[in-house]
Short mmCIF file of C-alpha atoms and ligand atoms in Angstrom, two decimals:
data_model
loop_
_atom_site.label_atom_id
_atom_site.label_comp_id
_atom_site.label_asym_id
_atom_site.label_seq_id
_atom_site.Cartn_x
_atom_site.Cartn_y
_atom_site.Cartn_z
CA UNK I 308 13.10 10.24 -19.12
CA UNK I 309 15.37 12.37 -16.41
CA UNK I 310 17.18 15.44 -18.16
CA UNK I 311 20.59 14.54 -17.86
CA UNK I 312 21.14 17.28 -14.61
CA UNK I 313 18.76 15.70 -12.61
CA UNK I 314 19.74 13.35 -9.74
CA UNK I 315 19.09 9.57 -10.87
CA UNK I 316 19.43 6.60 -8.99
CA UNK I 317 21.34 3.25 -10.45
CA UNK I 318 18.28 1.04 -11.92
CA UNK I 319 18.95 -1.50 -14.90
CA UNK I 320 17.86 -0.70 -18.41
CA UNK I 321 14.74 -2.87 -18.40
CA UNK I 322 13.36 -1.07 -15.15
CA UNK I 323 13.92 2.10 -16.23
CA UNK I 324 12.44 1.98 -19.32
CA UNK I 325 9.03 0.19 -18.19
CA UNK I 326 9.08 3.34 -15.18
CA UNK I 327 9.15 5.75 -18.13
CA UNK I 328 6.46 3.87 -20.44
CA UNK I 329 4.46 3.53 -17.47
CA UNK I 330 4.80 7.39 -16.71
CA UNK I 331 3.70 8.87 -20.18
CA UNK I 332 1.10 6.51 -20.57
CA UNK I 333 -0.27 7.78 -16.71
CA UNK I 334 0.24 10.98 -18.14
CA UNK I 335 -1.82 10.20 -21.24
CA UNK I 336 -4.63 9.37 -19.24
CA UNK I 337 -4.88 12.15 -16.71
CA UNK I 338 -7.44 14.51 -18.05
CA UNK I 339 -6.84 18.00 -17.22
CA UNK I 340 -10.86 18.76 -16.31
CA UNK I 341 -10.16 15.68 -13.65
CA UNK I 342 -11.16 12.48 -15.08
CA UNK I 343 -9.38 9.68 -16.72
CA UNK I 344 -9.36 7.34 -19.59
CA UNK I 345 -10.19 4.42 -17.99
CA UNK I 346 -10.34 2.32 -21.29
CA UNK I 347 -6.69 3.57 -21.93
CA UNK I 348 -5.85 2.08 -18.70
CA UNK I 349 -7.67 -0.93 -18.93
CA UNK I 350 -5.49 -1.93 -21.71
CA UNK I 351 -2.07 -0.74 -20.75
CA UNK I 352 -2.32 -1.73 -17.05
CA UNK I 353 -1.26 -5.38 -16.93
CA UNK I 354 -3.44 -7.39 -14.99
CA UNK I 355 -3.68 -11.54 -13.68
CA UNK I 356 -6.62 -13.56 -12.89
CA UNK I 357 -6.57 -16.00 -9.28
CA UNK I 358 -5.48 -19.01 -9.52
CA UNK I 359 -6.83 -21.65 -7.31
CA UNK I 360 -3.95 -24.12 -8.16
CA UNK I 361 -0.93 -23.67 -6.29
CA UNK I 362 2.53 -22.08 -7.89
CA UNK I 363 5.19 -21.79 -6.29
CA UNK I 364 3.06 -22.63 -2.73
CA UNK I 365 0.88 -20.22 -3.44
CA UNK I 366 -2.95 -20.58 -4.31
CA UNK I 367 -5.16 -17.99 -4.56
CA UNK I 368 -9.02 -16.82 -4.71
CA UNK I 369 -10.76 -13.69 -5.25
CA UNK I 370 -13.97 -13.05 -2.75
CA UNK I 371 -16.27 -10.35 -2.73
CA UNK I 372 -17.18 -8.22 -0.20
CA UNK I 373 -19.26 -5.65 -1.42
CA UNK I 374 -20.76 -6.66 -5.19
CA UNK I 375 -22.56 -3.85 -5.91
CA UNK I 376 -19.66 -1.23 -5.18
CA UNK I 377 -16.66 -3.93 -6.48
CA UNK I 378 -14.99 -3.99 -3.37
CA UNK I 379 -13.15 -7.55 -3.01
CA UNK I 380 -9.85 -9.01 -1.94
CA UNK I 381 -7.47 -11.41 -3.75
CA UNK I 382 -6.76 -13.72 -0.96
CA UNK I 383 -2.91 -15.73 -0.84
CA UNK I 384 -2.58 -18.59 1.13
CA UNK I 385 0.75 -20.70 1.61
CA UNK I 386 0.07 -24.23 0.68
CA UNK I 387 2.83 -25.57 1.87
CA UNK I 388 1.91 -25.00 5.27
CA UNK I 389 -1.97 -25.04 5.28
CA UNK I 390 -2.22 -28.82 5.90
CA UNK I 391 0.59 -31.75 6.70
CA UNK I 392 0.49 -34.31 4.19
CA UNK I 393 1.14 -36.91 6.62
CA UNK I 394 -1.09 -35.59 9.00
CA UNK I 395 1.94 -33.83 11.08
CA UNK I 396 1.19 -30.59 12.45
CA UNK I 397 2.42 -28.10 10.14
CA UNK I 398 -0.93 -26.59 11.17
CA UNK I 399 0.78 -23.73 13.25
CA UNK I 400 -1.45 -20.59 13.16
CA UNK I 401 -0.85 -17.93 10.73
CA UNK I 402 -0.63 -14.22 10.74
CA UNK I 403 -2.57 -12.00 8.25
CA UNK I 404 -1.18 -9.15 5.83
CA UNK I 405 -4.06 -7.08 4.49
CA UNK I 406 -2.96 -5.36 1.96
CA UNK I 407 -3.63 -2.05 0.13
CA UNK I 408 -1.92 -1.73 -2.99
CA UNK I 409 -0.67 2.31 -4.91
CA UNK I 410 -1.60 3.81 -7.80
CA UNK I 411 -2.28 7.82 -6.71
CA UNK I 412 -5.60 6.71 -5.33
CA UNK I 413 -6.34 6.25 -9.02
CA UNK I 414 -4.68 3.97 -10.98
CA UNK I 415 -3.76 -0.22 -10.39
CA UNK I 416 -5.96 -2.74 -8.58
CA UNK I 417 -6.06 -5.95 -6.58
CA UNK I 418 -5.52 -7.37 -9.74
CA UNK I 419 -2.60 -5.87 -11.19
CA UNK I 420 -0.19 -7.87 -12.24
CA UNK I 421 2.81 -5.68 -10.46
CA UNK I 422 0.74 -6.48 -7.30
CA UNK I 423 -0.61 -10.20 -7.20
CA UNK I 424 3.61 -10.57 -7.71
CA UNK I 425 4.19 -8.35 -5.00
CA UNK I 426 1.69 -10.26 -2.91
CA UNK I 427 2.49 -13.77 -4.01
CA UNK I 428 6.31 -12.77 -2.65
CA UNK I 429 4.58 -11.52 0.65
CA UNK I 430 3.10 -14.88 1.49
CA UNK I 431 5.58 -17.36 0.13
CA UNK I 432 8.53 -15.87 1.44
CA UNK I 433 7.07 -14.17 4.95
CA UNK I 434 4.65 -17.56 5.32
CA UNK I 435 1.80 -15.36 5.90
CA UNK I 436 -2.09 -14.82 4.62
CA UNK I 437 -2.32 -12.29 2.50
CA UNK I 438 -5.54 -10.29 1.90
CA UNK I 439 -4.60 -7.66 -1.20
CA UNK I 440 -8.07 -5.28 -1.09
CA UNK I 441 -9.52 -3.46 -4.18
CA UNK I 442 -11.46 -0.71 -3.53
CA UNK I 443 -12.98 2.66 -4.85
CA UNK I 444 -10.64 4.67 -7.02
CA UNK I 445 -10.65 8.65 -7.79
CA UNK I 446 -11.97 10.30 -9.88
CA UNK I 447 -15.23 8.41 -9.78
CA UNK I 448 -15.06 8.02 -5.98
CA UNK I 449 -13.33 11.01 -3.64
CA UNK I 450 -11.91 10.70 -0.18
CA UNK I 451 -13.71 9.17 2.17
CA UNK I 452 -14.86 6.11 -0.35
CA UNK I 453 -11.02 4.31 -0.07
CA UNK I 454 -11.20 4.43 3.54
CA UNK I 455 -14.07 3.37 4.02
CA UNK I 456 -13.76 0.49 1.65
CA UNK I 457 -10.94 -0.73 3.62
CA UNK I 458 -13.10 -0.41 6.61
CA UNK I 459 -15.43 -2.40 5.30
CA UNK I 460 -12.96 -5.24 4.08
CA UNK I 461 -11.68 -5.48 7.75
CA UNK I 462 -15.42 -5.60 9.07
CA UNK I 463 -16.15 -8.33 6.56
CA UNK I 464 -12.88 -10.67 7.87
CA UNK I 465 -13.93 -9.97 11.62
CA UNK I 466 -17.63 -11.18 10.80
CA UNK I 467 -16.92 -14.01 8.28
CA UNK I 468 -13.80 -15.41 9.73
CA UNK I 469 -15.15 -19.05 7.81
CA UNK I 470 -14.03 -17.71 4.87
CA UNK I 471 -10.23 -17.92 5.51
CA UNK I 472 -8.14 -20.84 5.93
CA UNK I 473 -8.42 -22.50 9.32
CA UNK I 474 -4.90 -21.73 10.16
CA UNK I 475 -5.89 -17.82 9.98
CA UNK I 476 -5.00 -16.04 12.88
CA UNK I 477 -6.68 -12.69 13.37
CA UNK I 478 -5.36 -11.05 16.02
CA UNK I 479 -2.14 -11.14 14.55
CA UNK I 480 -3.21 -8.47 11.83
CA UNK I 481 -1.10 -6.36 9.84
CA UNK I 482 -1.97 -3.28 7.51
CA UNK I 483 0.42 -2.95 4.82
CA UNK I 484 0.60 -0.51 1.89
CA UNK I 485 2.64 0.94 -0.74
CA UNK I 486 2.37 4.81 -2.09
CA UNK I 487 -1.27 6.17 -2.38
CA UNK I 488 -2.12 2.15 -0.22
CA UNK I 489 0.27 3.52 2.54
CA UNK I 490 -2.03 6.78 3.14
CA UNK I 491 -4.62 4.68 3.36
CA UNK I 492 -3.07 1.53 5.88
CA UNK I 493 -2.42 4.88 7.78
CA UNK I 494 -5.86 5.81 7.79
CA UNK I 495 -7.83 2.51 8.15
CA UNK I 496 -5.28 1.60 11.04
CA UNK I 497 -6.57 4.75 12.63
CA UNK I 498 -10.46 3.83 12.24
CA UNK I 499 -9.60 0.00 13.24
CA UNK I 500 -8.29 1.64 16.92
CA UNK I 501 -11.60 2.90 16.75
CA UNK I 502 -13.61 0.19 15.27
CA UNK I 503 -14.02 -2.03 18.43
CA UNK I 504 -13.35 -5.59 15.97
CA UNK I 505 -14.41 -8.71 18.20
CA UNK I 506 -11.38 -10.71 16.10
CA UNK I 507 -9.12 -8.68 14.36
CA UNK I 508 -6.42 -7.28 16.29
CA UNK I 509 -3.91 -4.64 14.27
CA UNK I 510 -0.76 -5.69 15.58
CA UNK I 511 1.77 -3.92 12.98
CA UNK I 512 1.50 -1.21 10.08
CA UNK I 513 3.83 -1.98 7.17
CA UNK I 514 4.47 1.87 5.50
CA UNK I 515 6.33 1.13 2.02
CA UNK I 516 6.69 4.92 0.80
CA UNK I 517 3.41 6.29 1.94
CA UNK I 518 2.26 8.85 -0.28
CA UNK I 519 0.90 11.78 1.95
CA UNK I 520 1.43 15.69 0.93
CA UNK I 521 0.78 19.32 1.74
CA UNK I 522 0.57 22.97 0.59
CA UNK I 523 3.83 23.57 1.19
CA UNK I 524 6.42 22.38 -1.12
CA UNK I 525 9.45 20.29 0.45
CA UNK I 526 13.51 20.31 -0.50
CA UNK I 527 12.92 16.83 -1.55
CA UNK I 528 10.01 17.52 -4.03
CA UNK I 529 11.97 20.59 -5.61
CA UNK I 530 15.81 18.72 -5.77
CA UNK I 531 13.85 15.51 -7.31
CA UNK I 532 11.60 17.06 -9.18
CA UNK I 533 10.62 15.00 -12.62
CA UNK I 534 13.26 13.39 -11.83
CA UNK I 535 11.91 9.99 -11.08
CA UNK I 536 8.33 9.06 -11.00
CA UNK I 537 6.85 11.69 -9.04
CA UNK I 538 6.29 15.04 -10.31
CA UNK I 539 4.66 17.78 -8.67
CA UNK I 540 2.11 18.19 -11.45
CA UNK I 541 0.90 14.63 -11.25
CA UNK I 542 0.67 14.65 -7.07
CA UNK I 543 -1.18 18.09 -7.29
CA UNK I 544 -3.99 16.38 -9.84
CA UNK I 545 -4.10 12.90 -7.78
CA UNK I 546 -4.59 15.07 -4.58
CA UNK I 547 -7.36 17.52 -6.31
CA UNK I 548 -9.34 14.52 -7.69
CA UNK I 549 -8.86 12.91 -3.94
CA UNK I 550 -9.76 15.44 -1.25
CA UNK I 551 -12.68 16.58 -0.54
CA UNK I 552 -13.84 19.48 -2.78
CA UNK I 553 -12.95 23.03 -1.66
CA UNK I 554 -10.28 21.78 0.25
CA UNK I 555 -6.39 22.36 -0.31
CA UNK I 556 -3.54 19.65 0.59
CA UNK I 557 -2.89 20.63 4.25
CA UNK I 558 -6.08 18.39 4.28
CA UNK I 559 -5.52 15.78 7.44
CA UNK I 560 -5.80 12.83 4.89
CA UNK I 561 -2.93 14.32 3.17
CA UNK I 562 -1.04 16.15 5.56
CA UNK I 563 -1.38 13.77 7.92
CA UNK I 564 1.28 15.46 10.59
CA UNK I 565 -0.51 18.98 9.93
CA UNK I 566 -3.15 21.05 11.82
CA UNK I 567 -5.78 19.13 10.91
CA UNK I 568 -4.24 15.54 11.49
CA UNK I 569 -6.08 13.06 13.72
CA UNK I 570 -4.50 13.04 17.25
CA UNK I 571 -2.84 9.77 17.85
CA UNK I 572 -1.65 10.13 21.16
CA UNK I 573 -4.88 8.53 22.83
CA UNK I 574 -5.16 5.42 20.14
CA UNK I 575 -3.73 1.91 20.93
CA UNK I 576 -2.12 2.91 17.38
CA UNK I 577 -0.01 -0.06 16.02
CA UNK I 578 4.08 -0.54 15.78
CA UNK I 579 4.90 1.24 12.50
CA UNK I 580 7.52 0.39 10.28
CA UNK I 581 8.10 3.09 7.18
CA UNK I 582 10.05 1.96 3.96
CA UNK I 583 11.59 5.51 2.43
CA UNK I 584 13.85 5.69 -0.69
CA UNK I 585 16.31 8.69 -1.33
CA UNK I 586 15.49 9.13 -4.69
CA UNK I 587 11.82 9.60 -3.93
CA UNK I 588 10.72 12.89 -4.23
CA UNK I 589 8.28 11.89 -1.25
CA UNK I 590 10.99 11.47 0.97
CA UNK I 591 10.37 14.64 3.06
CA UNK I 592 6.77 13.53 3.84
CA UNK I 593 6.96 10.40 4.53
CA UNK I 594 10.05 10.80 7.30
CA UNK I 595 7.90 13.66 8.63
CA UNK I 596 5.05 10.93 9.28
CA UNK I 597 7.70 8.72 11.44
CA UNK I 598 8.40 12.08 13.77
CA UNK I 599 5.50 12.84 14.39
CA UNK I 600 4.53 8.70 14.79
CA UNK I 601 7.04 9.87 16.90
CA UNK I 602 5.70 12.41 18.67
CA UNK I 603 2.38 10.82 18.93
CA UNK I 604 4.10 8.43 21.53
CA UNK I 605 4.01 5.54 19.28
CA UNK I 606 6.46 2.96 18.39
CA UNK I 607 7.90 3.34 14.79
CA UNK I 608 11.33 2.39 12.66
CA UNK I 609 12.46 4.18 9.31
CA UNK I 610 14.23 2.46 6.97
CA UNK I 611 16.02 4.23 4.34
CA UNK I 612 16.94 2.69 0.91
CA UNK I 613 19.02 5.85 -0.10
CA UNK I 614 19.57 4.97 -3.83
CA UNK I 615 15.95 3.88 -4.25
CA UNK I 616 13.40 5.01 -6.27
CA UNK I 617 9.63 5.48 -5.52
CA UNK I 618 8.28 1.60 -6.33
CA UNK I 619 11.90 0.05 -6.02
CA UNK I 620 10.54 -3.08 -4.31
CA UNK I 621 7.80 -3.83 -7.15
CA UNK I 622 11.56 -4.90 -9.42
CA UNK I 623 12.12 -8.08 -7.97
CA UNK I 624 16.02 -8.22 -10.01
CA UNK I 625 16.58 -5.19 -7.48
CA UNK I 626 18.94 -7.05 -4.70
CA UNK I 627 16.91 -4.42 -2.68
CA UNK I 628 13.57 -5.49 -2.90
CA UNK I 629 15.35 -9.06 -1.93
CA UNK I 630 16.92 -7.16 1.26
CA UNK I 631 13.17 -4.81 1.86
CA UNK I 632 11.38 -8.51 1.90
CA UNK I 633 13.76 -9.93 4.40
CA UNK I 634 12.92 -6.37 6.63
CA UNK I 635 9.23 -6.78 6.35
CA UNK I 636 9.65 -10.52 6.90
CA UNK I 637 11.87 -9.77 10.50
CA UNK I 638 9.00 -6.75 11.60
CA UNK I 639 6.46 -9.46 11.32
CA UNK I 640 8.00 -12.48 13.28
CA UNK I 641 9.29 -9.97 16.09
CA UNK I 642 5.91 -8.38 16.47
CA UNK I 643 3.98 -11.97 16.31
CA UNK I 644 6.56 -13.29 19.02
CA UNK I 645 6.36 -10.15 21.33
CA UNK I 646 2.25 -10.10 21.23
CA UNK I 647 2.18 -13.79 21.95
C1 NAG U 275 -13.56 15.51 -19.72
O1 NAG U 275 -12.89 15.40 -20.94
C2 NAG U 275 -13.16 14.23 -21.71
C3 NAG U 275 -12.25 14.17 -22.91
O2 NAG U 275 -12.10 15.41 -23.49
C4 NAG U 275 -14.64 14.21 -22.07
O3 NAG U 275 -14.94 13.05 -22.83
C5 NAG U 275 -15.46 14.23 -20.79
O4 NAG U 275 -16.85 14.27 -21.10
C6 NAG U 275 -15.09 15.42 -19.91
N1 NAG U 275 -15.77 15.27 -18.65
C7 NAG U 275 -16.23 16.30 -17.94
C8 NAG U 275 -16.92 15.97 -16.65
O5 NAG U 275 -16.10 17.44 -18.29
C1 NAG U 276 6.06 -23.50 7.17
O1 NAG U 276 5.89 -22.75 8.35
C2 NAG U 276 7.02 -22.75 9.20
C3 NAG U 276 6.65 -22.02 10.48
O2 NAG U 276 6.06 -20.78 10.23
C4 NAG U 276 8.18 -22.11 8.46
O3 NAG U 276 9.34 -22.12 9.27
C5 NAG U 276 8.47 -22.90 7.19
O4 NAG U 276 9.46 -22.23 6.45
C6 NAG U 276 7.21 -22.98 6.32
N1 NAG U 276 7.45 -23.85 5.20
C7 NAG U 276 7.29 -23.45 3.96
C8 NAG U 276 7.57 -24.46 2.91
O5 NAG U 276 6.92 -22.32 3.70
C1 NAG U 277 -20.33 -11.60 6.09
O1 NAG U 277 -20.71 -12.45 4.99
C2 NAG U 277 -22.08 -12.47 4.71
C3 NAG U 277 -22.34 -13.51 3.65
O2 NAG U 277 -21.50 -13.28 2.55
C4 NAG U 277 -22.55 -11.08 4.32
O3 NAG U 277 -23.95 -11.07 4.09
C5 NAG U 277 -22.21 -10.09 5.41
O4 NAG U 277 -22.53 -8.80 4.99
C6 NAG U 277 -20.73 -10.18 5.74
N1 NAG U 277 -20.41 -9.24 6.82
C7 NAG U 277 -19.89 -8.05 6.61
C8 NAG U 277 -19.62 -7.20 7.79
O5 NAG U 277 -19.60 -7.64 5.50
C1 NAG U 278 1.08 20.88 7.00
O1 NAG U 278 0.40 22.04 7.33
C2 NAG U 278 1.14 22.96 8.10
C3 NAG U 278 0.24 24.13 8.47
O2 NAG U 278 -0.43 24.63 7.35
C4 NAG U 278 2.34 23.44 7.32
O3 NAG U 278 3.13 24.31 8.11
C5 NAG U 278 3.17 22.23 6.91
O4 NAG U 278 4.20 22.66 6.11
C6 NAG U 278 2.30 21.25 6.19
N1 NAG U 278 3.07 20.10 5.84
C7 NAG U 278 3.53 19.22 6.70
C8 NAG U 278 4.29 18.07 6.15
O5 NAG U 278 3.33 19.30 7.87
#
């Protein structure tokens, strides 16, 4: 837990106290020579199984993409809308969130529990498909494995378009992606400007606390530090088991508005929207990404929970994860009706 002289935002007990479990169990599991005790985490990291009957409107079905290398998606689909009971046309054509859920790069899948909630709230409350992707973690799999995972995902949808519901609309795609899944929306929307999809068309990027980094170390990451999730200890190791070997953080997958960032300015990059909390030690990153989204000529918003946390919107009692649903809900339906 925060020493009492550290900054700390207003969470309740319960969400507190399941951050802090969470964090010294991480810790536990981190080995210093760069590996991790996977069977530690298999047992502490909660997870749920598909469920093909609906709850709440919501069915879901897990499909694979890639067997061999366990690369699948969970896919949610609104039953409430999929077909009219009495034949009406509640058929209307439905946009498609894929997904890339956090964890450092390392930790959490597709099928954490914390997620298929997260996920399940997506496509209930937005009315939207939902296409959660688990792919390649570190240590066992560096930089470029993720992206290209999530790559492959989006190949797989533009080829075998059957596999959806009918109502799936593809060009009305949106990445989306929390922490350690933000860097990576960032990067797979990048190689999807690129990719030359016959279907899928990226119409939106959903940036929920993106976890990118550097050498340098910002105000944010000093004045927070240990004080709330991220530590600079734990980022250093999840970068070092990331990147590619020999290299340091100002890496372009990492420092992704440094010298060796991917030029943007010449992509049809997509609308970005960026989710920051002032309590995340992050913070300084992740509103350098919007500038220089900024910069790059492309369209972005920043919204800025100031007494949130890093993972704020994974607490559904948080009125603001209510309130950061609601936003992500709005970016969606604005971007659908302006691409019609
Ligand atoms: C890392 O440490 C663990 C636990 O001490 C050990 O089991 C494992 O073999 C080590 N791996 C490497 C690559 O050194
Ligand atoms: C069904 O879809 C329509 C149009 O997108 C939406 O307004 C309505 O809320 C949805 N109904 C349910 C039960 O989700
Ligand atoms: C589309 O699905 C088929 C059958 O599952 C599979 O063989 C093929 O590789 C898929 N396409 C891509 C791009 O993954
Ligand atoms: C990225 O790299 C540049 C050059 O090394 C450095 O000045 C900067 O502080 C780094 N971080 C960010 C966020 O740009």
């Amino acid at each position: 837990m925060s020493s009492p002289n550290k900054p700390k935002p207003l969470l309740p007990l319960k969400a507190r106290l399941s951050i802090s479990l969470l964090m010294t169990l991480t810790d536990a599991s981190c080995r210093s020579n760069g590996t991790v005790n996977r069977r530690l985490l298999n047992i502490l990291e909660r997870k749920s199984l598909a469920k093909a009957t609906p709850i709440n409107g919501v069915s879901t079905k897990d499909i694979t993409v890639n067997a061999e290398c366990n690369i699948w998606f969970r896919l949610f689909t609104p039953t409430d809308n999929v077909t009219g009971a009495e034949g009406d046309n509640k058929t209307a054509s439905l946009p498609v969130v894929i997904f890339f859920h956090g964890g450092g790069f390392t930790f959490l899948s597709a099928a954490s529990t914390s997620y298929d909630t997260l996920c399940r709230r997506f496509c209930r409350e937005i009315n939207v498909i939902v296409v959660s992707v688990n792919y390649r973690r570190t240590p066992e799999y560096r930089y470029p494995t993720q992206y290209e995972d999530g790559e492959s995902v989006l190949r797989f949808l533009d080829e075998n378009k059957s596999i959806l519901p009918k109502n799936v609309d593809l060009s009305k795609c949106f990445l989306a992606g929390d922490s350690a899944g933000g860097n990576l929306a960032h990067h797979i929307a990048v190689r999807a400007c690129k990719a030359g999809f016959q279907k899928i068309r990226v119409i939106g990027l959903i940036s929920i606390q993106p976890f990118f980094g550097g050498e340098e170390r910002t105000e944010a990451e000093i004045h927070l530090e240990g004080s709330f999730m991220i530590s600079m200890a734990r980022t250093d190791w999840l970068w070092k088991v990331f990147l590619p070997e020999g290299s340091n953080r100002d890496h372009g997958a990492a420092n992704v508005s440094g010298p060796n960032a991917e030029d943007l300015s010449g992509l049809d990059f997509p609308d970005t929207l960026v989710f920051v909390g002032g309590f995340d030690a992050l913070i300084d990153w992740q509103k350098r990404y919007y500038d220089w989204l900024k910069i790059s000529g492309k369209k972005a918003e920043l919204i800025e929970y100031p007494n949130m946390m890093h993972g704020f919107y994974a607490f559904p009692d948080l009125p603001e994860s209510s309130q950061f649903i609601f936003q992500v809900k709005d970016f969606i339906n604005n971007r659908v009706s302006n691409s019609k």
